[in-house]
Amino acid sequence: MKFHFPKSPKPEHIAASDWNNWTWQLRHSLKTLGDFEKHFELSADERAAFTEGKELFNIRTTPYYASLSGGPGESIRQILMPQRFEIEEGSQQMLDPLGERKNNPAPRVIHRYSDRVLFLITDICSVYCRFCTRKHFTGQEQAFIRNEEYEQALAYIKAHTGIREVILSGGDPLTVGDAQLDRVLSDLRKIDHIEIIRIGSRMPVVCPMRITEDLVKILKKHKPVFLMSHFNHPNELTEEAAAALELLVDNGVPVMNQMVLLNGINNHAALVQALNRRLLYLRVKPYYMFQCDPSIGTDHLRTSVEDSLEIQKELWGHLSGLAMPNLSLDIPNGGGKAYLVPNFQTAHEGQTRHFTGWDGVDAQYVSPSADKIKKPLLGSYMEEWSHLKCGKSQND
Ligand code: SF4
């Protein structure tokens, strides 16, 4: 089956040249109660959330993303529209669920794993997703990192030779202009030990017109640059989004998608398979399916771990491994990722493990005895491995 990606419903009075221009989308984004009232018929709860909850987390959407949303309860509307539940008490509410503030050795740098760092080059996003995990930082509306902080962050990355990978994040790094992004990528490419650059962005979802030929040329110039997209629902895959993804992939920019399971928005196997099969068709690899972090104001958006495992179990055996994202939970307070997988092992005695497969096949796997296990010749790979493992502490 070939998939159909519908065009976004552009309002007639807006010229196509404006609608398809990313800077127009950002300049005309909806930010205030008045802006939203012009576009949506707000429910009493949504209106209350605007007046009582706006201190908690900034509110903003592009006209493009707003055009994809429907009435109250519709999935995209729940992602972009504040809800009264945000200000209610929840079962777990953390301002910094990933413990980023304690792993912040230089301005705008989060260094949690030895071989990679997050570099937060802006705190602005074109849509403030209600499930955001970085509410302690995002949305303070400082368009680009200050020069002094930028230099300190670069100096830290340069000095720590174990860092192999830099993940540009924010905020949304693709809200910054081409010249600034080119400068950041050029500066990182001058650092000998940086192998991979990732850009984590929701722009292909909420403002796909940002993926221009000029931008793609910049990404190609600084290869390898991976783009990590954040599609959460198949309705986000419009003709414009599909064209943006194809432009990236056709030009050799690998795209991987990280989705978040969201309560009442996408927490059903039918939606998860629909999203990920379409992404795969567009040559985007479904990478992670995250358990929503217990970020403040998100209790109503979080699924239970049991619900998430049930969805994954339903998909198992029916969805190609290529289309299957890894279900994962970030252990609060910076504990790192924990993969969640259905438990197919039913018993374990000595060298023998018993399994029941997804469709009920019972079988056992017998390991060779421990005395037969030996390690291979390593050559210079051992030195590389030791260097990688101590990356975080090097030059500290
Ligand atoms: S785009 Fe990312 S950083 Fe920005 S609000 Fe959404 S989830 Fe948070």
mmCIF file of C-alpha atoms and ligand atoms in Angstrom:
data_model
loop_
_atom_site.group_PDB
_atom_site.id
_atom_site.type_symbol
_atom_site.label_atom_id
_atom_site.label_comp_id
_atom_site.label_asym_id
_atom_site.label_seq_id
_atom_site.Cartn_x
_atom_site.Cartn_y
_atom_site.Cartn_z
ATOM 1 C CA MET A 1 0.000 0.000 0.000
ATOM 2 C CA LYS A 2 1.325 3.445 -0.893
ATOM 3 C CA PHE A 3 0.617 6.081 1.691
ATOM 4 C CA HIS A 4 -1.186 9.349 1.129
ATOM 5 C CA PHE A 5 0.262 12.446 2.801
ATOM 6 C CA PRO A 6 -2.378 15.214 2.691
ATOM 7 C CA LYS A 7 -1.469 18.838 2.151
ATOM 8 C CA SER A 8 -1.907 21.093 5.191
ATOM 9 C CA PRO A 9 -5.186 23.051 5.114
ATOM 10 C CA LYS A 10 -3.775 26.531 4.387
ATOM 11 C CA PRO A 11 -6.363 29.273 5.020
ATOM 12 C CA GLU A 12 -7.387 30.833 1.691
ATOM 13 C CA HIS A 13 -6.511 34.404 2.659
ATOM 14 C CA ILE A 14 -2.829 33.514 3.236
ATOM 15 C CA ALA A 15 -0.586 33.502 0.160
ATOM 16 C CA ALA A 16 1.173 30.187 -0.522
ATOM 17 C CA SER A 17 4.499 32.057 -0.688
ATOM 18 C CA ASP A 18 3.960 33.202 2.927
ATOM 19 C CA TRP A 19 2.630 29.861 4.188
ATOM 20 C CA ASN A 20 5.595 28.000 2.746
ATOM 21 C CA ASN A 21 8.145 30.403 4.214
ATOM 22 C CA TRP A 22 9.496 29.298 7.595
ATOM 23 C CA THR A 23 10.338 32.778 8.808
ATOM 24 C CA TRP A 24 6.746 33.868 8.017
ATOM 25 C CA GLN A 25 5.503 30.911 10.090
ATOM 26 C CA LEU A 26 7.697 31.948 13.027
ATOM 27 C CA ARG A 27 6.799 35.644 12.770
ATOM 28 C CA HIS A 28 3.079 34.800 12.665
ATOM 29 C CA SER A 29 3.097 32.178 15.381
ATOM 30 C CA LEU A 30 0.203 32.168 17.858
ATOM 31 C CA LYS A 31 1.346 33.185 21.335
ATOM 32 C CA THR A 32 -1.400 34.980 23.205
ATOM 33 C CA LEU A 33 -4.924 34.124 24.273
ATOM 34 C CA GLY A 34 -6.121 36.607 21.622
ATOM 35 C CA ASP A 35 -4.098 34.828 18.899
ATOM 36 C CA PHE A 36 -5.518 31.468 19.893
ATOM 37 C CA GLU A 37 -9.077 32.796 20.077
ATOM 38 C CA LYS A 38 -8.828 33.903 16.459
ATOM 39 C CA HIS A 39 -7.910 30.385 15.398
ATOM 40 C CA PHE A 40 -9.710 28.090 17.858
ATOM 41 C CA GLU A 41 -13.024 27.941 19.613
ATOM 42 C CA LEU A 42 -11.613 27.487 23.105
ATOM 43 C CA SER A 43 -13.294 25.300 25.700
ATOM 44 C CA ALA A 44 -13.717 26.678 29.240
ATOM 45 C CA ASP A 45 -10.871 24.414 30.407
ATOM 46 C CA GLU A 46 -8.516 25.651 27.707
ATOM 47 C CA ARG A 47 -9.344 29.262 28.507
ATOM 48 C CA ALA A 48 -8.688 28.606 32.210
ATOM 49 C CA ALA A 49 -5.329 27.046 31.336
ATOM 50 C CA PHE A 50 -4.332 30.211 29.475
ATOM 51 C CA THR A 51 -5.157 32.509 32.322
ATOM 52 C CA GLU A 52 -4.040 30.388 35.297
ATOM 53 C CA GLY A 53 -1.254 28.279 33.813
ATOM 54 C CA LYS A 54 0.731 30.486 31.490
ATOM 55 C CA GLU A 55 3.416 31.089 34.114
ATOM 56 C CA LEU A 56 4.206 27.387 34.131
ATOM 57 C CA PHE A 57 5.329 27.023 30.526
ATOM 58 C CA ASN A 58 5.332 29.301 27.512
ATOM 59 C CA ILE A 59 2.595 28.895 24.889
ATOM 60 C CA ARG A 60 3.249 29.056 21.161
ATOM 61 C CA THR A 61 2.426 27.349 17.889
ATOM 62 C CA THR A 62 3.077 27.957 14.201
ATOM 63 C CA PRO A 63 -0.036 28.633 12.077
ATOM 64 C CA TYR A 64 0.936 25.526 10.055
ATOM 65 C CA TYR A 65 0.846 23.212 13.096
ATOM 66 C CA ALA A 66 -2.341 24.867 14.380
ATOM 67 C CA SER A 67 -3.972 24.144 11.002
ATOM 68 C CA LEU A 68 -3.462 20.397 11.554
ATOM 69 C CA SER A 69 -5.360 20.347 14.831
ATOM 70 C CA GLY A 70 -9.059 19.687 15.398
ATOM 71 C CA GLY A 71 -11.588 20.184 18.202
ATOM 72 C CA PRO A 72 -10.973 19.644 21.942
ATOM 73 C CA GLY A 73 -9.632 16.151 22.580
ATOM 74 C CA GLU A 74 -8.047 15.832 19.140
ATOM 75 C CA SER A 75 -4.427 14.612 19.347
ATOM 76 C CA ILE A 76 -2.460 17.525 17.855
ATOM 77 C CA ARG A 77 -4.597 20.005 19.747
ATOM 78 C CA GLN A 78 -3.635 18.302 22.995
ATOM 79 C CA ILE A 79 0.058 18.626 22.105
ATOM 80 C CA LEU A 80 -0.032 22.361 21.459
ATOM 81 C CA MET A 81 -2.886 23.595 23.683
ATOM 82 C CA PRO A 82 -2.407 24.121 27.418
ATOM 83 C CA GLN A 83 -4.838 22.172 29.589
ATOM 84 C CA ARG A 84 -6.137 22.984 33.046
ATOM 85 C CA PHE A 85 -4.651 19.655 34.231
ATOM 86 C CA GLU A 86 -1.188 21.235 33.886
ATOM 87 C CA ILE A 87 -1.731 23.165 37.080
ATOM 88 C CA GLU A 88 -3.218 20.266 39.031
ATOM 89 C CA GLU A 89 -1.247 18.068 41.353
ATOM 90 C CA GLY A 90 0.079 14.889 39.722
ATOM 91 C CA SER A 91 1.623 11.607 40.844
ATOM 92 C CA GLN A 92 5.170 12.787 39.995
ATOM 93 C CA GLN A 93 6.131 16.318 38.949
ATOM 94 C CA MET A 94 9.741 17.305 38.349
ATOM 95 C CA LEU A 95 11.079 20.542 36.904
ATOM 96 C CA ASP A 96 14.235 18.777 35.709
ATOM 97 C CA PRO A 97 13.348 15.075 35.364
ATOM 98 C CA LEU A 98 16.554 14.187 33.487
ATOM 99 C CA GLY A 99 18.789 15.725 36.166
ATOM 100 C CA GLU A 100 20.370 17.977 33.540
ATOM 101 C CA ARG A 101 21.188 20.815 35.899
ATOM 102 C CA LYS A 102 23.605 18.616 37.842
ATOM 103 C CA ASN A 103 25.359 17.481 34.629
ATOM 104 C CA ASN A 104 25.971 20.990 33.345
ATOM 105 C CA PRO A 105 29.769 21.568 33.492
ATOM 106 C CA ALA A 106 29.773 24.541 31.088
ATOM 107 C CA PRO A 107 27.072 26.979 29.966
ATOM 108 C CA ARG A 108 24.541 25.245 27.716
ATOM 109 C CA VAL A 109 26.420 21.935 27.851
ATOM 110 C CA ILE A 110 24.876 18.795 29.360
ATOM 111 C CA HIS A 111 27.481 16.049 29.790
ATOM 112 C CA ARG A 112 25.917 12.853 31.081
ATOM 113 C CA TYR A 113 27.494 10.090 28.971
ATOM 114 C CA SER A 114 31.241 9.827 28.439
ATOM 115 C CA ASP A 115 31.287 10.063 24.631
ATOM 116 C CA ARG A 116 28.618 12.691 23.920
ATOM 117 C CA VAL A 117 27.268 16.039 25.029
ATOM 118 C CA LEU A 118 24.128 18.036 24.487
ATOM 119 C CA PHE A 119 24.754 21.598 23.320
ATOM 120 C CA LEU A 120 21.722 23.842 23.871
ATOM 121 C CA ILE A 121 22.236 26.609 21.315
ATOM 122 C CA THR A 122 18.827 28.268 21.800
ATOM 123 C CA ASP A 123 15.925 28.026 24.217
ATOM 124 C CA ILE A 124 13.306 28.987 21.633
ATOM 125 C CA CYS A 125 10.881 26.582 19.995
ATOM 126 C CA SER A 126 8.305 27.343 17.344
ATOM 127 C CA VAL A 127 5.787 25.223 19.263
ATOM 128 C CA TYR A 128 5.903 24.727 23.021
ATOM 129 C CA CYS A 129 4.841 21.102 23.312
ATOM 130 C CA ARG A 130 2.884 20.563 26.489
ATOM 131 C CA PHE A 131 4.827 17.335 27.216
ATOM 132 C CA CYS A 132 8.246 19.059 27.070
ATOM 133 C CA THR A 133 10.836 17.504 29.335
ATOM 134 C CA ARG A 134 13.127 20.544 29.518
ATOM 135 C CA LYS A 135 10.768 23.099 31.053
ATOM 136 C CA HIS A 136 13.561 24.278 33.369
ATOM 137 C CA PHE A 137 15.265 25.802 30.328
ATOM 138 C CA THR A 138 13.030 25.948 27.264
ATOM 139 C CA GLY A 139 10.962 28.976 26.351
ATOM 140 C CA GLN A 140 12.848 31.817 27.995
ATOM 141 C CA GLU A 141 13.056 33.304 24.515
ATOM 142 C CA GLN A 142 16.770 33.900 24.152
ATOM 143 C CA ALA A 143 17.122 33.352 20.411
ATOM 144 C CA PHE A 144 20.794 32.347 20.291
ATOM 145 C CA ILE A 145 23.320 31.537 22.961
ATOM 146 C CA ARG A 146 25.328 34.627 24.118
ATOM 147 C CA ASN A 147 28.787 34.848 22.607
ATOM 148 C CA GLU A 148 30.629 34.507 25.910
ATOM 149 C CA GLU A 149 28.684 31.355 26.815
ATOM 150 C CA TYR A 150 29.149 30.006 23.299
ATOM 151 C CA GLU A 151 32.937 30.322 23.595
ATOM 152 C CA GLN A 152 32.940 28.656 27.033
ATOM 153 C CA ALA A 153 30.840 25.771 25.739
ATOM 154 C CA LEU A 154 33.115 25.281 22.728
ATOM 155 C CA ALA A 155 36.195 25.402 24.947
ATOM 156 C CA TYR A 156 34.731 22.638 27.131
ATOM 157 C CA ILE A 157 34.012 20.419 24.116
ATOM 158 C CA LYS A 158 37.502 21.071 22.716
ATOM 159 C CA ALA A 159 39.191 20.251 26.017
ATOM 160 C CA HIS A 160 37.393 16.924 26.507
ATOM 161 C CA THR A 161 38.911 14.716 23.865
ATOM 162 C CA GLY A 162 36.742 11.729 24.793
ATOM 163 C CA ILE A 163 33.657 13.491 23.401
ATOM 164 C CA ARG A 164 32.827 11.936 20.030
ATOM 165 C CA GLU A 165 29.359 13.240 19.435
ATOM 166 C CA VAL A 166 27.609 16.576 19.891
ATOM 167 C CA ILE A 167 23.825 16.747 19.945
ATOM 168 C CA LEU A 168 22.509 20.204 19.137
ATOM 169 C CA SER A 169 19.351 20.726 21.094
ATOM 170 C CA GLY A 170 17.455 23.455 22.896
ATOM 171 C CA GLY A 171 14.866 24.724 22.523
ATOM 172 C CA ASP A 172 14.853 23.873 18.870
ATOM 173 C CA PRO A 173 18.203 24.386 17.096
ATOM 174 C CA LEU A 174 16.515 24.740 13.706
ATOM 175 C CA THR A 175 14.776 27.937 14.849
ATOM 176 C CA VAL A 176 18.139 29.673 14.427
ATOM 177 C CA GLY A 177 19.073 31.045 11.018
ATOM 178 C CA ASP A 178 21.258 29.337 8.435
ATOM 179 C CA ALA A 179 24.308 31.570 9.025
ATOM 180 C CA GLN A 180 24.347 30.879 12.775
ATOM 181 C CA LEU A 181 23.824 27.177 12.300
ATOM 182 C CA ASP A 182 26.612 27.078 9.708
ATOM 183 C CA ARG A 183 28.899 28.819 12.204
ATOM 184 C CA VAL A 184 28.114 26.301 14.971
ATOM 185 C CA LEU A 185 28.617 23.316 12.674
ATOM 186 C CA SER A 186 31.848 24.771 11.254
ATOM 187 C CA ASP A 187 33.224 25.384 14.765
ATOM 188 C CA LEU A 188 32.375 21.840 15.829
ATOM 189 C CA ARG A 189 33.890 20.348 12.684
ATOM 190 C CA LYS A 190 37.175 22.107 13.489
ATOM 191 C CA ILE A 191 37.417 19.971 16.642
ATOM 192 C CA ASP A 192 39.389 16.903 15.723
ATOM 193 C CA HIS A 193 37.715 14.439 18.107
ATOM 194 C CA ILE A 194 34.120 15.210 17.097
ATOM 195 C CA GLU A 195 32.907 12.447 14.799
ATOM 196 C CA ILE A 196 29.128 12.752 14.763
ATOM 197 C CA ILE A 197 26.795 15.731 15.042
ATOM 198 C CA ARG A 198 23.117 15.222 15.739
ATOM 199 C CA ILE A 199 20.428 17.866 15.537
ATOM 200 C CA GLY A 200 17.295 17.209 17.599
ATOM 201 C CA SER A 201 14.423 19.191 16.110
ATOM 202 C CA ARG A 202 10.638 19.332 15.981
ATOM 203 C CA MET A 203 10.781 21.719 12.996
ATOM 204 C CA PRO A 204 10.155 18.967 10.388
ATOM 205 C CA VAL A 205 6.917 18.332 12.334
ATOM 206 C CA VAL A 206 5.699 21.797 13.267
ATOM 207 C CA CYS A 207 7.279 23.900 10.498
ATOM 208 C CA PRO A 208 8.525 21.606 7.709
ATOM 209 C CA MET A 209 9.107 24.601 5.424
ATOM 210 C CA ARG A 210 12.259 25.143 7.533
ATOM 211 C CA ILE A 211 13.903 22.288 5.601
ATOM 212 C CA THR A 212 15.040 24.331 2.626
ATOM 213 C CA GLU A 213 17.570 23.479 -0.064
ATOM 214 C CA ASP A 214 19.961 26.011 1.527
ATOM 215 C CA LEU A 215 19.689 24.363 4.941
ATOM 216 C CA VAL A 216 20.243 20.913 3.498
ATOM 217 C CA LYS A 217 23.370 22.161 1.692
ATOM 218 C CA ILE A 218 24.759 23.302 5.053
ATOM 219 C CA LEU A 219 24.001 19.965 6.725
ATOM 220 C CA LYS A 220 25.577 18.103 3.813
ATOM 221 C CA LYS A 221 28.688 20.274 3.965
ATOM 222 C CA HIS A 222 29.296 19.309 7.604
ATOM 223 C CA LYS A 223 28.518 15.598 7.284
ATOM 224 C CA PRO A 224 27.977 13.310 9.047
ATOM 225 C CA VAL A 225 25.043 15.219 10.555
ATOM 226 C CA PHE A 226 22.054 13.178 11.722
ATOM 227 C CA LEU A 227 18.638 14.752 12.097
ATOM 228 C CA MET A 228 16.556 13.450 14.994
ATOM 229 C CA SER A 229 12.907 14.250 14.281
ATOM 230 C CA HIS A 230 10.040 14.032 16.792
ATOM 231 C CA PHE A 231 6.878 12.915 15.003
ATOM 232 C CA ASN A 232 4.341 11.590 17.468
ATOM 233 C CA HIS A 233 1.201 11.039 15.410
ATOM 234 C CA PRO A 234 0.518 9.941 11.806
ATOM 235 C CA ASN A 235 -1.594 13.094 11.251
ATOM 236 C CA GLU A 236 1.640 15.105 11.547
ATOM 237 C CA LEU A 237 2.846 13.505 8.298
ATOM 238 C CA THR A 238 1.531 15.961 5.729
ATOM 239 C CA GLU A 239 2.646 16.480 2.150
ATOM 240 C CA GLU A 240 4.924 19.283 3.397
ATOM 241 C CA ALA A 241 6.457 17.125 6.141
ATOM 242 C CA ALA A 242 6.996 14.226 3.720
ATOM 243 C CA ALA A 243 8.706 16.590 1.233
ATOM 244 C CA ALA A 244 10.981 17.928 3.992
ATOM 245 C CA LEU A 245 12.012 14.419 5.060
ATOM 246 C CA GLU A 246 12.635 13.341 1.463
ATOM 247 C CA LEU A 247 14.782 16.417 0.825
ATOM 248 C CA LEU A 248 16.948 15.526 3.819
ATOM 249 C CA VAL A 249 17.297 11.856 2.982
ATOM 250 C CA ASP A 250 17.841 12.435 -0.751
ATOM 251 C CA ASN A 251 20.792 14.642 0.205
ATOM 252 C CA GLY A 252 22.360 12.068 2.470
ATOM 253 C CA VAL A 253 21.182 13.412 5.835
ATOM 254 C CA PRO A 254 20.091 10.379 7.877
ATOM 255 C CA VAL A 255 16.833 11.006 9.753
ATOM 256 C CA MET A 256 15.798 9.069 12.840
ATOM 257 C CA ASN A 257 12.570 9.602 14.737
ATOM 258 C CA GLN A 258 12.014 9.734 18.478
ATOM 259 C CA MET A 259 8.376 9.572 19.522
ATOM 260 C CA VAL A 260 6.864 9.908 22.972
ATOM 261 C CA LEU A 261 3.906 7.814 24.042
ATOM 262 C CA LEU A 262 1.236 10.269 25.152
ATOM 263 C CA ASN A 263 -1.942 9.493 27.033
ATOM 264 C CA GLY A 264 -5.071 9.920 24.899
ATOM 265 C CA ILE A 265 -2.937 11.176 21.992
ATOM 266 C CA ASN A 266 -1.048 8.246 20.463
ATOM 267 C CA ASN A 267 -1.090 5.423 23.039
ATOM 268 C CA HIS A 268 -2.596 2.758 20.801
ATOM 269 C CA ALA A 269 -0.812 0.139 18.683
ATOM 270 C CA ALA A 270 -2.854 1.181 15.611
ATOM 271 C CA LEU A 271 -1.475 4.730 15.753
ATOM 272 C CA VAL A 272 2.069 3.672 16.601
ATOM 273 C CA GLN A 273 2.220 1.273 13.642
ATOM 274 C CA ALA A 274 0.612 3.832 11.302
ATOM 275 C CA LEU A 275 3.164 6.488 12.242
ATOM 276 C CA ASN A 276 6.208 4.252 12.062
ATOM 277 C CA ARG A 277 5.312 2.458 8.814
ATOM 278 C CA ARG A 278 4.822 5.833 7.125
ATOM 279 C CA LEU A 279 8.098 7.134 8.516
ATOM 280 C CA LEU A 280 9.934 4.059 7.314
ATOM 281 C CA TYR A 281 8.374 4.444 3.861
ATOM 282 C CA LEU A 282 9.845 7.956 3.833
ATOM 283 C CA ARG A 283 13.226 6.381 4.798
ATOM 284 C CA VAL A 284 13.132 7.680 8.356
ATOM 285 C CA LYS A 285 14.237 5.106 10.923
ATOM 286 C CA PRO A 286 11.922 4.868 13.953
ATOM 287 C CA TYR A 287 14.466 5.002 16.756
ATOM 288 C CA TYR A 288 12.952 5.550 20.196
ATOM 289 C CA MET A 289 9.456 5.342 21.629
ATOM 290 C CA PHE A 290 9.865 7.121 24.943
ATOM 291 C CA GLN A 291 7.893 6.802 28.091
ATOM 292 C CA CYS A 292 6.886 10.415 28.814
ATOM 293 C CA ASP A 293 9.129 11.955 31.480
ATOM 294 C CA PRO A 294 7.459 13.125 34.701
ATOM 295 C CA SER A 295 8.029 16.741 33.767
ATOM 296 C CA ILE A 296 5.984 19.254 35.699
ATOM 297 C CA GLY A 297 2.444 19.669 34.335
ATOM 298 C CA THR A 298 2.456 16.442 32.301
ATOM 299 C CA ASP A 299 0.696 13.958 34.556
ATOM 300 C CA HIS A 300 -2.379 13.918 32.310
ATOM 301 C CA LEU A 301 -0.182 13.265 29.253
ATOM 302 C CA ARG A 302 1.741 10.331 30.667
ATOM 303 C CA THR A 303 0.834 6.692 30.013
ATOM 304 C CA SER A 304 1.578 3.992 32.558
ATOM 305 C CA VAL A 305 4.582 1.702 31.933
ATOM 306 C CA GLU A 306 2.081 -1.199 31.771
ATOM 307 C CA ASP A 307 0.104 0.543 29.006
ATOM 308 C CA SER A 308 3.299 1.218 27.018
ATOM 309 C CA LEU A 309 4.520 -2.389 27.363
ATOM 310 C CA GLU A 310 1.116 -3.644 26.237
ATOM 311 C CA ILE A 311 1.332 -1.494 23.078
ATOM 312 C CA GLN A 312 4.817 -2.745 22.345
ATOM 313 C CA LYS A 313 3.769 -6.358 22.900
ATOM 314 C CA GLU A 314 0.871 -5.955 20.466
ATOM 315 C CA LEU A 315 3.272 -4.634 17.814
ATOM 316 C CA TRP A 316 5.822 -7.378 18.371
ATOM 317 C CA GLY A 317 5.776 -9.893 15.528
ATOM 318 C CA HIS A 318 3.446 -7.735 13.420
ATOM 319 C CA LEU A 319 5.625 -4.719 12.721
ATOM 320 C CA SER A 320 8.891 -5.053 10.806
ATOM 321 C CA GLY A 321 11.956 -4.623 12.999
ATOM 322 C CA LEU A 322 12.933 -1.723 10.737
ATOM 323 C CA ALA A 323 9.745 0.100 11.725
ATOM 324 C CA MET A 324 9.885 -0.818 15.420
ATOM 325 C CA PRO A 325 11.140 1.919 17.763
ATOM 326 C CA ASN A 326 12.852 0.970 21.032
ATOM 327 C CA LEU A 327 10.559 1.522 23.991
ATOM 328 C CA SER A 328 12.652 3.296 26.577
ATOM 329 C CA LEU A 329 12.319 5.182 29.834
ATOM 330 C CA ASP A 330 14.697 7.837 31.089
ATOM 331 C CA ILE A 331 15.443 7.030 34.709
ATOM 332 C CA PRO A 332 14.626 10.244 36.628
ATOM 333 C CA ASN A 333 17.455 12.355 38.078
ATOM 334 C CA GLY A 334 19.834 11.549 35.232
ATOM 335 C CA GLY A 335 19.901 7.778 35.695
ATOM 336 C CA GLY A 336 20.182 7.206 31.936
ATOM 337 C CA LYS A 337 17.994 5.157 29.625
ATOM 338 C CA ALA A 338 16.338 1.885 30.567
ATOM 339 C CA TYR A 339 14.992 -0.161 27.664
ATOM 340 C CA LEU A 340 11.583 -1.676 28.294
ATOM 341 C CA VAL A 341 10.978 -4.962 26.503
ATOM 342 C CA PRO A 342 8.319 -7.643 26.876
ATOM 343 C CA ASN A 343 9.690 -10.491 28.956
ATOM 344 C CA PHE A 344 9.687 -13.631 26.793
ATOM 345 C CA GLN A 345 11.901 -15.636 29.172
ATOM 346 C CA THR A 346 9.809 -17.913 31.381
ATOM 347 C CA ALA A 347 12.491 -19.834 33.295
ATOM 348 C CA HIS A 348 16.263 -20.093 33.728
ATOM 349 C CA GLU A 349 18.227 -23.060 35.086
ATOM 350 C CA GLY A 350 21.996 -23.245 34.670
ATOM 351 C CA GLN A 351 22.850 -22.953 30.966
ATOM 352 C CA THR A 352 19.233 -23.307 29.873
ATOM 353 C CA ARG A 353 16.746 -20.517 29.407
ATOM 354 C CA HIS A 354 13.094 -21.170 28.552
ATOM 355 C CA PHE A 355 11.165 -18.790 26.338
ATOM 356 C CA THR A 356 7.638 -18.351 25.047
ATOM 357 C CA GLY A 357 7.671 -16.288 21.848
ATOM 358 C CA TRP A 358 5.198 -13.566 20.854
ATOM 359 C CA ASP A 359 2.839 -16.070 19.193
ATOM 360 C CA GLY A 360 3.118 -18.767 21.865
ATOM 361 C CA VAL A 361 6.052 -20.868 20.609
ATOM 362 C CA ASP A 362 7.724 -22.547 23.628
ATOM 363 C CA ALA A 363 11.418 -23.342 23.274
ATOM 364 C CA GLN A 364 14.673 -23.342 25.162
ATOM 365 C CA TYR A 365 18.057 -21.807 24.434
ATOM 366 C CA VAL A 366 21.070 -23.630 25.845
ATOM 367 C CA SER A 367 24.308 -21.631 26.195
ATOM 368 C CA PRO A 368 27.739 -23.235 25.790
ATOM 369 C CA SER A 369 29.389 -23.923 29.138
ATOM 370 C CA ALA A 370 31.192 -20.965 30.735
ATOM 371 C CA ASP A 371 34.633 -22.604 30.329
ATOM 372 C CA LYS A 372 34.224 -22.430 26.528
ATOM 373 C CA ILE A 373 33.694 -18.648 26.464
ATOM 374 C CA LYS A 374 36.796 -16.764 25.340
ATOM 375 C CA LYS A 375 37.425 -13.189 24.210
ATOM 376 C CA PRO A 376 38.732 -12.227 20.751
ATOM 377 C CA LEU A 377 42.049 -10.573 19.867
ATOM 378 C CA LEU A 378 41.601 -6.819 20.276
ATOM 379 C CA GLY A 379 44.651 -5.120 18.785
ATOM 380 C CA SER A 380 44.403 -1.333 18.894
ATOM 381 C CA TYR A 381 40.606 -1.468 19.460
ATOM 382 C CA MET A 382 41.201 -1.917 23.202
ATOM 383 C CA GLU A 383 42.990 1.415 23.409
ATOM 384 C CA GLU A 384 40.123 3.101 21.557
ATOM 385 C CA TRP A 385 37.622 1.460 23.918
ATOM 386 C CA SER A 386 39.483 2.575 27.059
ATOM 387 C CA HIS A 387 39.705 6.107 25.705
ATOM 388 C CA LEU A 388 35.963 6.180 25.004
ATOM 389 C CA LYS A 389 35.057 4.904 28.459
ATOM 390 C CA CYS A 390 37.025 7.615 30.226
ATOM 391 C CA GLY A 391 35.838 10.425 27.941
ATOM 392 C CA LYS A 392 33.937 12.305 30.607
ATOM 393 C CA SER A 393 36.760 12.571 33.061
ATOM 394 C CA GLN A 394 39.527 13.331 30.557
ATOM 395 C CA ASN A 395 41.163 16.676 31.124
ATOM 396 C CA ASP A 396 38.816 17.454 34.004
HETATM 397 S S1 SF4 B 1 10.208 21.335 20.542
HETATM 398 FE FE1 SF4 B 1 11.260 20.022 22.047
HETATM 399 S S2 SF4 B 1 12.252 21.452 23.486
HETATM 400 FE FE2 SF4 B 1 10.673 22.595 22.344
HETATM 401 S S3 SF4 B 1 8.851 22.503 23.608
HETATM 402 FE FE3 SF4 B 1 8.721 20.820 22.120
HETATM 403 S S4 SF4 B 1 9.602 19.071 23.239
HETATM 404 FE FE4 SF4 B 1 10.259 20.939 24.357
#
